[in-house]
């Protein structure tokens, strides 16, 4: 009875699944703490741990035993280095890649390590980024752990031989210095590495965990396997909020199944266990944010305010066709060469620099003109409701509209996007299919449906839809909000 109650406390605080570590390990930790507190029995210790947050933290310290080393599993760091060299050092992380205008991506690359344990992982990330050609001023690493004792060791940056397994560090003296005689035996991380890591005590299950922080890469390896289902879901949601569009998420080898049916694409690098966050239109529903249909893309440098008319939005948009093709049809990682018109290519005086991938096909010489027309009044009202976060009301209004106007594909497109915002993928899929049935050239609906099929794991159908969308892009179709 006492054991079950203590395990429930740990589950509430940490999301810990007792079966993942074994009840015997928890029992031994309780025994150690009972002796340390000089209490006569388990019942007395239970009363203490229930009433004292400090003692609960001490019990957590006894249960959470660090097991990590530098460059553990090696390949995640190899892929991070490859990515940074190809996409940061060479191309300077053009802001368009992540669809975020408010962060100066040229200045600082942000990485999160959670849980960071005694520091080997975040320091390995720092060494990887330095080896990739970045300077300390070009990146910042946040390292979070629930254990205060682990963080004390991490901040000290002193390690013994057990932290160096498998010979992963080829040039040890470059980033470490041997402790002077008379001090504790071991190797000390040099300041250039230690000062690039910001250690934070925190619990990923806390509602305000890293609220407002955003990262280009997150390492969360070998945490999910210790959590119960509800906690795993909560952690993934927290990490997803913190990860920028098209950012990298690194998991442990036994955790890859957790990303099924989510907006993430597996990176084709053996044993990296890395995922790319797929770009989707911004469907935030919190107060003050904007419900973005794909006609108002995150890549639009001149994005219109939420109260702009649909006609103005369409006039100012960057084509969803170009947006989606850049992000999904050309390669798993973006080629950030700017798309040029034929005239721009001639003016540049260097036609050989024009992109040769799918991107080159997105500016046909004789594009078909877009038919721009405002939404019908009820749909405009529904869009405005969605902009204010009132998605349920917006969906009801759209449903009412399509019952009376069943032949308008633009209505089904908007309704599908609203259902995506409500996290109702089956209803969204039904709407996009109807839009395509009514208008076979409904490019945006094809884009949405392809992404939904990928999330469902239906890769064959997703590829078919992507090829169909690509053919429309090559023919110069611009998505018409009227569905013509």
Tab-separated table of C-alpha atoms in Angstrom:
chain	number	residue	atom	x	y	z
A	1	UNK	CA	0.000	0.000	0.000
A	2	UNK	CA	2.777	2.444	0.966
A	3	UNK	CA	4.821	1.426	-2.080
A	4	UNK	CA	1.885	1.982	-4.441
A	5	UNK	CA	1.202	5.419	-2.957
A	6	UNK	CA	4.832	6.475	-3.356
A	7	UNK	CA	4.896	5.215	-6.941
A	8	UNK	CA	1.743	7.244	-7.600
A	9	UNK	CA	3.492	10.341	-6.204
A	10	UNK	CA	6.412	9.816	-8.569
A	11	UNK	CA	4.032	9.296	-11.466
A	12	UNK	CA	2.247	12.549	-10.640
A	13	UNK	CA	5.495	14.521	-10.307
A	14	UNK	CA	7.590	12.949	-13.071
A	15	UNK	CA	5.159	10.927	-15.152
A	16	UNK	CA	7.314	7.966	-14.137
A	17	UNK	CA	6.059	4.518	-15.080
A	18	UNK	CA	7.246	2.340	-12.183
A	19	UNK	CA	7.437	-0.693	-14.461
A	20	UNK	CA	10.038	1.062	-16.626
A	21	UNK	CA	12.587	1.235	-13.800
A	22	UNK	CA	11.264	-1.573	-11.622
A	23	UNK	CA	9.466	-1.320	-8.302
A	24	UNK	CA	12.501	-2.796	-6.548
A	25	UNK	CA	14.661	0.197	-7.531
A	26	UNK	CA	12.045	2.581	-6.151
A	27	UNK	CA	11.775	0.464	-2.999
A	28	UNK	CA	15.550	0.658	-2.433
A	29	UNK	CA	15.481	4.427	-2.927
A	30	UNK	CA	12.680	4.727	-0.349
A	31	UNK	CA	14.676	2.584	2.073
A	32	UNK	CA	17.761	4.803	1.638
A	33	UNK	CA	15.755	7.970	2.259
A	34	UNK	CA	13.965	6.469	5.263
A	35	UNK	CA	17.314	5.657	6.874
A	36	UNK	CA	18.727	9.079	5.984
A	37	UNK	CA	15.719	10.749	7.623
A	38	UNK	CA	16.003	8.455	10.684
A	39	UNK	CA	12.383	7.372	10.473
A	40	UNK	CA	11.119	4.139	12.062
A	41	UNK	CA	9.097	2.714	9.169
A	42	UNK	CA	7.678	3.204	5.686
A	43	UNK	CA	4.441	4.712	6.946
A	44	UNK	CA	6.352	7.501	8.676
A	45	UNK	CA	8.394	8.114	5.554
A	46	UNK	CA	5.244	8.240	3.407
A	47	UNK	CA	3.799	10.912	5.687
A	48	UNK	CA	7.002	12.933	5.310
A	49	UNK	CA	7.307	12.650	1.545
A	50	UNK	CA	3.641	13.587	1.106
A	51	UNK	CA	4.039	16.749	3.168
A	52	UNK	CA	7.531	17.862	2.159
A	53	UNK	CA	8.339	18.938	-1.424
A	54	UNK	CA	11.995	19.003	-0.397
A	55	UNK	CA	11.931	15.342	0.609
A	56	UNK	CA	10.063	14.411	-2.565
A	57	UNK	CA	12.903	16.025	-4.510
A	58	UNK	CA	15.421	14.023	-2.468
A	59	UNK	CA	13.554	10.830	-3.324
A	60	UNK	CA	13.590	11.795	-6.992
A	61	UNK	CA	17.361	12.277	-6.764
A	62	UNK	CA	17.660	8.743	-5.375
A	63	UNK	CA	15.440	7.210	-8.059
A	64	UNK	CA	16.859	9.042	-11.082
A	65	UNK	CA	20.296	7.526	-11.607
A	66	UNK	CA	22.276	9.248	-14.405
A	67	UNK	CA	23.509	6.961	-17.163
A	68	UNK	CA	25.131	8.901	-19.980
A	69	UNK	CA	28.436	9.592	-21.683
A	70	UNK	CA	29.933	11.884	-24.282
A	71	UNK	CA	28.650	11.429	-27.848
A	72	UNK	CA	26.363	8.602	-26.797
A	73	UNK	CA	25.223	6.663	-29.897
A	74	UNK	CA	27.410	8.952	-32.035
A	75	UNK	CA	25.141	9.182	-35.109
A	76	UNK	CA	22.777	11.886	-33.787
A	77	UNK	CA	25.780	14.164	-33.414
A	78	UNK	CA	27.140	13.163	-36.817
A	79	UNK	CA	23.856	14.150	-38.415
A	80	UNK	CA	23.668	17.417	-36.478
A	81	UNK	CA	27.151	18.282	-37.714
A	82	UNK	CA	26.246	17.377	-41.303
A	83	UNK	CA	23.092	19.452	-41.155
A	84	UNK	CA	24.792	22.508	-39.680
A	85	UNK	CA	27.627	22.405	-42.193
A	86	UNK	CA	25.237	22.118	-45.132
A	87	UNK	CA	22.415	24.382	-43.994
A	88	UNK	CA	23.914	26.877	-41.570
A	89	UNK	CA	27.548	27.442	-42.391
A	90	UNK	CA	26.966	27.440	-46.167
A	91	UNK	CA	23.515	28.958	-46.396
A	92	UNK	CA	23.311	30.984	-43.175
A	93	UNK	CA	19.860	29.728	-42.220
A	94	UNK	CA	17.768	32.019	-44.329
A	95	UNK	CA	14.771	33.063	-42.273
A	96	UNK	CA	12.388	31.606	-44.853
A	97	UNK	CA	13.517	28.103	-43.883
A	98	UNK	CA	11.759	28.156	-40.552
A	99	UNK	CA	8.892	30.427	-41.464
A	100	UNK	CA	9.645	32.703	-38.508
A	101	UNK	CA	10.341	36.382	-38.949
A	102	UNK	CA	10.731	37.467	-35.310
A	103	UNK	CA	13.938	35.518	-34.629
A	104	UNK	CA	17.258	36.446	-36.198
A	105	UNK	CA	18.291	33.009	-37.321
A	106	UNK	CA	21.535	34.312	-38.765
A	107	UNK	CA	22.668	35.308	-35.289
A	108	UNK	CA	22.078	32.351	-32.989
A	109	UNK	CA	21.253	28.675	-33.436
A	110	UNK	CA	19.163	27.510	-30.456
A	111	UNK	CA	19.372	23.908	-29.219
A	112	UNK	CA	17.651	22.213	-26.269
A	113	UNK	CA	18.901	19.151	-24.371
A	114	UNK	CA	16.327	17.596	-22.020
A	115	UNK	CA	16.928	15.775	-19.776
A	116	UNK	CA	20.559	16.806	-19.792
A	117	UNK	CA	21.578	14.650	-16.810
A	118	UNK	CA	25.165	15.383	-15.758
A	119	UNK	CA	25.964	17.412	-18.863
A	120	UNK	CA	27.664	15.022	-21.253
A	121	UNK	CA	24.997	15.415	-23.942
A	122	UNK	CA	24.791	19.241	-24.083
A	123	UNK	CA	28.570	19.509	-24.001
A	124	UNK	CA	28.719	16.980	-26.857
A	125	UNK	CA	26.295	19.188	-28.797
A	126	UNK	CA	28.498	22.216	-28.146
A	127	UNK	CA	31.609	20.392	-29.361
A	128	UNK	CA	29.718	19.217	-32.450
A	129	UNK	CA	28.671	22.756	-33.328
A	130	UNK	CA	32.181	24.083	-32.801
A	131	UNK	CA	33.566	21.308	-35.009
A	132	UNK	CA	30.951	22.244	-37.614
A	133	UNK	CA	32.507	25.664	-38.031
A	134	UNK	CA	30.307	27.776	-35.772
A	135	UNK	CA	31.711	30.242	-33.297
A	136	UNK	CA	30.435	30.310	-29.691
A	137	UNK	CA	28.503	33.477	-30.527
A	138	UNK	CA	26.514	31.668	-33.226
A	139	UNK	CA	24.760	29.114	-31.025
A	140	UNK	CA	23.214	28.728	-27.605
A	141	UNK	CA	22.300	25.514	-25.805
A	142	UNK	CA	19.718	25.229	-23.029
A	143	UNK	CA	20.188	22.093	-20.922
A	144	UNK	CA	17.360	21.113	-18.573
A	145	UNK	CA	17.090	18.456	-15.896
A	146	UNK	CA	14.892	17.828	-12.869
A	147	UNK	CA	17.854	16.719	-10.738
A	148	UNK	CA	19.703	19.466	-8.877
A	149	UNK	CA	22.572	17.100	-8.067
A	150	UNK	CA	23.033	16.227	-11.734
A	151	UNK	CA	23.100	19.921	-12.635
A	152	UNK	CA	25.727	20.684	-10.003
A	153	UNK	CA	28.014	18.135	-11.624
A	154	UNK	CA	27.138	19.374	-15.108
A	155	UNK	CA	28.000	22.980	-14.269
A	156	UNK	CA	31.311	21.896	-12.738
A	157	UNK	CA	32.194	20.181	-16.021
A	158	UNK	CA	34.581	17.626	-14.494
A	159	UNK	CA	34.373	14.024	-15.743
A	160	UNK	CA	36.059	10.716	-15.137
A	161	UNK	CA	36.882	7.999	-17.615
A	162	UNK	CA	33.445	6.355	-17.532
A	163	UNK	CA	32.062	9.413	-19.336
A	164	UNK	CA	34.387	8.720	-22.276
A	165	UNK	CA	33.220	5.458	-23.822
A	166	UNK	CA	33.947	4.077	-27.254
A	167	UNK	CA	36.652	6.586	-28.141
A	168	UNK	CA	34.125	9.041	-29.558
A	169	UNK	CA	36.312	12.079	-28.820
A	170	UNK	CA	39.296	11.967	-31.139
A	171	UNK	CA	41.076	15.078	-29.873
A	172	UNK	CA	40.391	15.058	-26.153
A	173	UNK	CA	42.814	17.843	-25.291
A	174	UNK	CA	41.091	20.245	-27.670
A	175	UNK	CA	37.974	20.528	-25.515
A	176	UNK	CA	39.197	19.163	-22.154
A	177	UNK	CA	42.068	19.807	-19.822
A	178	UNK	CA	43.456	17.281	-17.356
A	179	UNK	CA	42.812	18.332	-13.779
A	180	UNK	CA	45.969	19.665	-12.074
A	181	UNK	CA	47.699	17.377	-9.630
A	182	UNK	CA	46.145	17.669	-6.206
A	183	UNK	CA	42.606	18.167	-7.512
A	184	UNK	CA	40.001	15.498	-8.183
A	185	UNK	CA	41.006	13.007	-10.828
A	186	UNK	CA	39.402	13.595	-14.206
A	187	UNK	CA	39.026	15.887	-17.205
A	188	UNK	CA	37.591	19.393	-17.111
A	189	UNK	CA	35.568	20.892	-19.958
A	190	UNK	CA	37.299	23.955	-21.349
A	191	UNK	CA	35.532	27.335	-20.977
A	192	UNK	CA	34.789	27.664	-24.710
A	193	UNK	CA	32.489	24.643	-24.365
A	194	UNK	CA	31.155	25.161	-20.852
A	195	UNK	CA	30.153	28.787	-21.390
A	196	UNK	CA	27.994	27.943	-24.403
A	197	UNK	CA	25.607	25.828	-22.305
A	198	UNK	CA	22.924	27.278	-20.038
A	199	UNK	CA	21.898	24.744	-17.384
A	200	UNK	CA	18.353	25.020	-16.025
A	201	UNK	CA	16.542	23.031	-13.354
A	202	UNK	CA	13.081	22.244	-14.648
A	203	UNK	CA	10.404	19.622	-15.111
A	204	UNK	CA	9.189	19.004	-18.639
A	205	UNK	CA	5.750	18.138	-17.231
A	206	UNK	CA	5.258	21.571	-15.702
A	207	UNK	CA	2.558	23.530	-17.606
A	208	UNK	CA	4.858	26.516	-18.179
A	209	UNK	CA	7.919	24.467	-19.130
A	210	UNK	CA	10.158	26.725	-21.243
A	211	UNK	CA	7.130	28.820	-22.152
A	212	UNK	CA	7.974	31.193	-24.990
A	213	UNK	CA	11.256	29.449	-25.862
A	214	UNK	CA	11.852	28.186	-29.398
A	215	UNK	CA	14.573	25.938	-30.744
A	216	UNK	CA	15.975	24.782	-34.061
A	217	UNK	CA	16.945	21.385	-32.626
A	218	UNK	CA	15.843	19.430	-29.558
A	219	UNK	CA	17.557	16.399	-28.054
A	220	UNK	CA	15.128	14.424	-25.867
A	221	UNK	CA	16.646	10.969	-25.824
A	222	UNK	CA	15.719	8.090	-23.546
A	223	UNK	CA	13.165	9.980	-21.475
A	224	UNK	CA	9.888	8.870	-23.037
A	225	UNK	CA	10.586	5.197	-22.355
A	226	UNK	CA	10.361	5.863	-18.607
A	227	UNK	CA	7.017	7.683	-18.725
A	228	UNK	CA	3.423	6.542	-18.695
A	229	UNK	CA	1.255	7.182	-21.735
A	230	UNK	CA	-0.285	10.435	-20.506
A	231	UNK	CA	3.103	11.874	-19.579
A	232	UNK	CA	4.622	10.857	-22.924
A	233	UNK	CA	1.854	12.683	-24.743
A	234	UNK	CA	2.327	15.782	-22.582
A	235	UNK	CA	6.093	15.820	-23.121
A	236	UNK	CA	5.770	15.469	-26.890
A	237	UNK	CA	3.239	18.307	-26.972
A	238	UNK	CA	5.583	20.534	-24.942
A	239	UNK	CA	8.524	19.768	-27.202
A	240	UNK	CA	6.414	20.340	-30.297
A	241	UNK	CA	5.466	23.813	-29.036
A	242	UNK	CA	9.116	24.641	-28.450
A	243	UNK	CA	10.420	23.313	-31.787
A	244	UNK	CA	10.408	25.677	-34.741
A	245	UNK	CA	8.821	24.561	-38.030
A	246	UNK	CA	11.251	22.264	-39.866
A	247	UNK	CA	13.341	21.907	-36.717
A	248	UNK	CA	15.064	18.671	-35.700
A	249	UNK	CA	13.907	16.377	-32.904
A	250	UNK	CA	16.295	13.645	-31.724
A	251	UNK	CA	14.850	10.699	-29.771
A	252	UNK	CA	16.230	7.502	-28.289
A	253	UNK	CA	16.350	4.328	-30.341
A	254	UNK	CA	13.434	2.766	-28.428
A	255	UNK	CA	11.241	5.862	-28.727
A	256	UNK	CA	10.779	6.280	-32.459
A	257	UNK	CA	7.314	4.740	-32.416
A	258	UNK	CA	6.080	7.741	-30.436
A	259	UNK	CA	6.136	9.938	-33.558
A	260	UNK	CA	3.650	7.904	-35.596
A	261	UNK	CA	0.701	9.945	-36.881
A	262	UNK	CA	2.365	13.226	-35.941
A	263	UNK	CA	3.543	16.061	-38.154
A	264	UNK	CA	7.111	14.782	-38.281
A	265	UNK	CA	9.159	13.156	-41.021
A	266	UNK	CA	11.893	10.657	-40.238
A	267	UNK	CA	15.381	11.756	-41.294
A	268	UNK	CA	17.128	9.293	-43.579
A	269	UNK	CA	20.324	8.944	-41.560
A	270	UNK	CA	20.895	5.486	-40.025
A	271	UNK	CA	20.819	5.388	-36.220
A	272	UNK	CA	20.370	9.147	-35.831
A	273	UNK	CA	16.734	8.638	-34.767
A	274	UNK	CA	16.007	12.187	-35.863
A	275	UNK	CA	12.770	13.734	-37.060
A	276	UNK	CA	11.990	16.889	-38.973
A	277	UNK	CA	8.972	18.912	-37.943
A	278	UNK	CA	6.824	19.219	-41.052
A	279	UNK	CA	5.756	22.719	-42.010
A	280	UNK	CA	2.013	23.249	-41.694
A	281	UNK	CA	-0.011	26.470	-41.801
A	282	UNK	CA	-0.115	28.176	-38.429
A	283	UNK	CA	-3.356	27.072	-36.764
A	284	UNK	CA	-2.824	28.548	-33.312
A	285	UNK	CA	-6.052	29.262	-31.491
A	286	UNK	CA	-4.858	31.213	-28.489
A	287	UNK	CA	-6.036	34.770	-28.036
A	288	UNK	CA	-4.264	37.287	-30.205
A	289	UNK	CA	-2.891	34.840	-32.753
A	290	UNK	CA	-3.988	34.374	-36.322
A	291	UNK	CA	-5.719	31.438	-37.955
A	292	UNK	CA	-3.740	31.075	-41.172
A	293	UNK	CA	-5.223	29.333	-44.127
A	294	UNK	CA	-2.627	28.304	-46.664
A	295	UNK	CA	-3.497	31.352	-48.723
A	296	UNK	CA	-1.700	33.415	-46.059
A	297	UNK	CA	1.577	31.628	-45.839
A	298	UNK	CA	4.174	31.915	-43.131
A	299	UNK	CA	6.630	32.615	-45.911
A	300	UNK	CA	4.857	35.815	-46.931
A	301	UNK	CA	7.180	38.615	-45.931
A	302	UNK	CA	4.303	41.057	-46.262
A	303	UNK	CA	1.791	39.023	-44.288
A	304	UNK	CA	-1.440	40.927	-43.902
A	305	UNK	CA	-3.033	41.638	-40.509
A	306	UNK	CA	-5.817	39.381	-39.231
A	307	UNK	CA	-8.592	41.805	-40.188
A	308	UNK	CA	-7.507	42.152	-43.811
A	309	UNK	CA	-10.005	41.204	-46.482
A	310	UNK	CA	-9.679	37.911	-48.290
A	311	UNK	CA	-9.002	39.770	-51.530
A	312	UNK	CA	-6.111	41.676	-49.965
A	313	UNK	CA	-4.738	38.479	-48.515
A	314	UNK	CA	-4.782	36.832	-51.909
A	315	UNK	CA	-3.150	39.808	-53.607
A	316	UNK	CA	-0.332	39.854	-51.055
A	317	UNK	CA	0.216	36.149	-50.661
A	318	UNK	CA	3.195	34.149	-51.762
A	319	UNK	CA	1.743	31.206	-53.625
A	320	UNK	CA	0.919	28.123	-51.594
A	321	UNK	CA	2.231	26.272	-54.603
A	322	UNK	CA	5.707	27.715	-54.112
A	323	UNK	CA	5.479	27.362	-50.343
A	324	UNK	CA	4.566	23.688	-50.432
A	325	UNK	CA	6.886	22.797	-53.272
A	326	UNK	CA	9.852	24.403	-51.536
A	327	UNK	CA	9.081	22.610	-48.347
A	328	UNK	CA	7.912	19.186	-49.444
A	329	UNK	CA	8.364	18.355	-53.120
A	330	UNK	CA	12.036	19.083	-53.640
A	331	UNK	CA	13.876	17.413	-50.750
A	332	UNK	CA	13.520	16.468	-47.081
A	333	UNK	CA	15.676	19.478	-46.195
A	334	UNK	CA	15.150	22.765	-47.950
A	335	UNK	CA	17.370	24.079	-50.666
A	336	UNK	CA	17.435	27.723	-49.760
A	337	UNK	CA	18.371	29.126	-53.163
A	338	UNK	CA	15.908	31.902	-53.899
A	339	UNK	CA	13.465	31.129	-56.698
A	340	UNK	CA	14.032	33.517	-59.604
A	341	UNK	CA	11.952	34.421	-62.572
A	342	UNK	CA	13.553	33.993	-66.003
A	343	UNK	CA	14.087	37.756	-66.167
A	344	UNK	CA	15.751	37.801	-62.769
A	345	UNK	CA	18.007	34.969	-63.823
A	346	UNK	CA	19.115	36.920	-66.903
A	347	UNK	CA	19.680	40.052	-64.841
A	348	UNK	CA	21.850	38.168	-62.421
A	349	UNK	CA	24.308	37.448	-65.211
A	350	UNK	CA	24.858	33.965	-63.923
A	351	UNK	CA	22.289	31.579	-65.252
A	352	UNK	CA	24.254	28.632	-63.953
A	353	UNK	CA	23.335	29.621	-60.404
A	354	UNK	CA	19.633	29.112	-60.991
A	355	UNK	CA	18.172	26.207	-59.023
A	356	UNK	CA	17.966	22.938	-60.902
A	357	UNK	CA	15.532	21.160	-58.567
A	358	UNK	CA	11.770	21.266	-58.510
A	359	UNK	CA	12.097	24.876	-57.365
A	360	UNK	CA	13.176	25.914	-60.840
A	361	UNK	CA	9.802	24.861	-62.225
A	362	UNK	CA	7.760	27.082	-59.967
A	363	UNK	CA	7.980	30.185	-62.142
A	364	UNK	CA	6.698	29.114	-65.564
A	365	UNK	CA	7.242	31.508	-68.430
A	366	UNK	CA	3.507	31.821	-69.085
A	367	UNK	CA	1.790	31.164	-65.781
A	368	UNK	CA	-1.961	30.834	-65.670
A	369	UNK	CA	-3.469	33.916	-64.030
A	370	UNK	CA	-4.942	33.523	-60.573
A	371	UNK	CA	-8.644	34.220	-60.264
A	372	UNK	CA	-8.891	36.409	-57.164
A	373	UNK	CA	-12.267	36.937	-55.557
A	374	UNK	CA	-13.287	37.648	-51.948
A	375	UNK	CA	-14.929	34.940	-49.890
A	376	UNK	CA	-18.723	34.999	-49.876
A	377	UNK	CA	-19.897	36.931	-46.808
A	378	UNK	CA	-20.695	33.895	-44.605
A	379	UNK	CA	-17.288	32.353	-45.308
A	380	UNK	CA	-15.539	35.649	-44.616
A	381	UNK	CA	-17.346	35.758	-41.279
A	382	UNK	CA	-16.262	32.175	-40.583
A	383	UNK	CA	-12.661	33.044	-41.406
A	384	UNK	CA	-12.779	36.024	-39.046
A	385	UNK	CA	-14.181	33.821	-36.287
A	386	UNK	CA	-11.319	31.397	-36.856
A	387	UNK	CA	-8.833	34.283	-36.708
A	388	UNK	CA	-10.162	35.065	-33.235
A	389	UNK	CA	-9.777	31.451	-32.141
A	390	UNK	CA	-13.509	30.691	-32.241
A	391	UNK	CA	-13.033	27.560	-34.317
A	392	UNK	CA	-16.150	25.695	-33.195
A	393	UNK	CA	-18.395	28.603	-34.182
A	394	UNK	CA	-16.479	28.986	-37.449
A	395	UNK	CA	-16.994	25.301	-38.252
A	396	UNK	CA	-20.718	25.532	-37.503
A	397	UNK	CA	-21.098	28.527	-39.812
A	398	UNK	CA	-19.186	26.771	-42.608
A	399	UNK	CA	-21.249	23.601	-42.206
A	400	UNK	CA	-24.424	25.647	-42.467
A	401	UNK	CA	-23.075	27.350	-45.583
A	402	UNK	CA	-22.128	24.143	-47.409
A	403	UNK	CA	-25.532	22.623	-46.699
A	404	UNK	CA	-27.052	25.458	-48.719
A	405	UNK	CA	-24.148	25.807	-51.203
A	406	UNK	CA	-22.864	22.291	-51.740
A	407	UNK	CA	-21.018	23.008	-55.001
A	408	UNK	CA	-18.435	25.558	-53.787
A	409	UNK	CA	-15.000	23.959	-53.273
A	410	UNK	CA	-13.593	27.014	-51.478
A	411	UNK	CA	-16.118	26.444	-48.686
A	412	UNK	CA	-14.911	22.877	-48.197
A	413	UNK	CA	-11.281	24.038	-48.273
A	414	UNK	CA	-11.873	26.575	-45.489
A	415	UNK	CA	-13.932	24.091	-43.476
A	416	UNK	CA	-11.177	21.490	-43.793
A	417	UNK	CA	-8.585	23.972	-42.539
A	418	UNK	CA	-10.809	24.839	-39.575
A	419	UNK	CA	-11.207	21.149	-38.735
A	420	UNK	CA	-7.426	20.829	-38.812
A	421	UNK	CA	-7.300	23.626	-36.244
A	422	UNK	CA	-9.793	21.661	-34.140
A	423	UNK	CA	-7.578	18.554	-34.430
A	424	UNK	CA	-10.288	16.604	-36.238
A	425	UNK	CA	-8.323	15.040	-39.122
A	426	UNK	CA	-11.096	12.728	-40.342
A	427	UNK	CA	-13.510	15.611	-40.859
A	428	UNK	CA	-10.726	17.674	-42.436
A	429	UNK	CA	-9.925	14.841	-44.849
A	430	UNK	CA	-13.587	14.574	-45.856
A	431	UNK	CA	-13.688	18.294	-46.652
A	432	UNK	CA	-10.483	18.307	-48.695
A	433	UNK	CA	-11.670	15.301	-50.694
A	434	UNK	CA	-14.928	17.110	-51.446
A	435	UNK	CA	-13.043	20.242	-52.536
A	436	UNK	CA	-10.924	18.167	-54.932
A	437	UNK	CA	-14.003	16.363	-56.262
A	438	UNK	CA	-15.626	19.716	-57.069
A	439	UNK	CA	-12.403	21.228	-58.431
A	440	UNK	CA	-9.729	18.730	-59.580
A	441	UNK	CA	-7.248	21.631	-59.790
A	442	UNK	CA	-7.722	22.618	-56.118
A	443	UNK	CA	-4.010	22.788	-55.388
A	444	UNK	CA	-4.250	23.771	-51.724
A	445	UNK	CA	-6.682	20.943	-50.965
A	446	UNK	CA	-4.264	18.485	-52.614
A	447	UNK	CA	-1.457	19.839	-50.437
A	448	UNK	CA	-3.480	19.424	-47.244
A	449	UNK	CA	-4.679	15.956	-48.193
A	450	UNK	CA	-1.152	14.774	-49.030
A	451	UNK	CA	0.067	15.859	-45.599
A	452	UNK	CA	-2.852	14.115	-43.902
A	453	UNK	CA	-2.075	10.898	-45.772
A	454	UNK	CA	1.553	11.101	-44.638
A	455	UNK	CA	0.417	11.545	-41.042
A	456	UNK	CA	-1.733	8.419	-41.413
A	457	UNK	CA	1.255	6.482	-42.749
A	458	UNK	CA	-0.350	6.081	-46.181
A	459	UNK	CA	2.813	6.921	-48.097
A	460	UNK	CA	1.612	5.555	-51.449
A	461	UNK	CA	-1.434	7.810	-51.534
A	462	UNK	CA	0.582	10.748	-50.189
A	463	UNK	CA	3.107	10.394	-53.011
A	464	UNK	CA	0.323	10.147	-55.580
A	465	UNK	CA	-1.244	13.369	-54.302
A	466	UNK	CA	2.131	15.130	-54.195
A	467	UNK	CA	2.853	14.166	-57.800
A	468	UNK	CA	-0.564	15.462	-58.789
A	469	UNK	CA	0.081	18.736	-56.966
A	470	UNK	CA	3.501	18.991	-58.575
A	471	UNK	CA	1.986	18.626	-62.036
A	472	UNK	CA	-0.365	21.515	-61.262
A	473	UNK	CA	2.579	23.589	-60.049
A	474	UNK	CA	4.509	22.885	-63.227
A	475	UNK	CA	1.491	23.960	-65.290
A	476	UNK	CA	1.432	27.297	-63.502
A	477	UNK	CA	-1.803	26.944	-61.573
A	478	UNK	CA	-2.305	29.397	-58.740
A	479	UNK	CA	-4.828	28.390	-56.125
A	480	UNK	CA	-8.086	30.260	-56.590
A	481	UNK	CA	-10.052	31.022	-53.478
A	482	UNK	CA	-13.179	30.890	-55.568
A	483	UNK	CA	-12.320	27.352	-56.607
A	484	UNK	CA	-12.503	28.143	-60.341
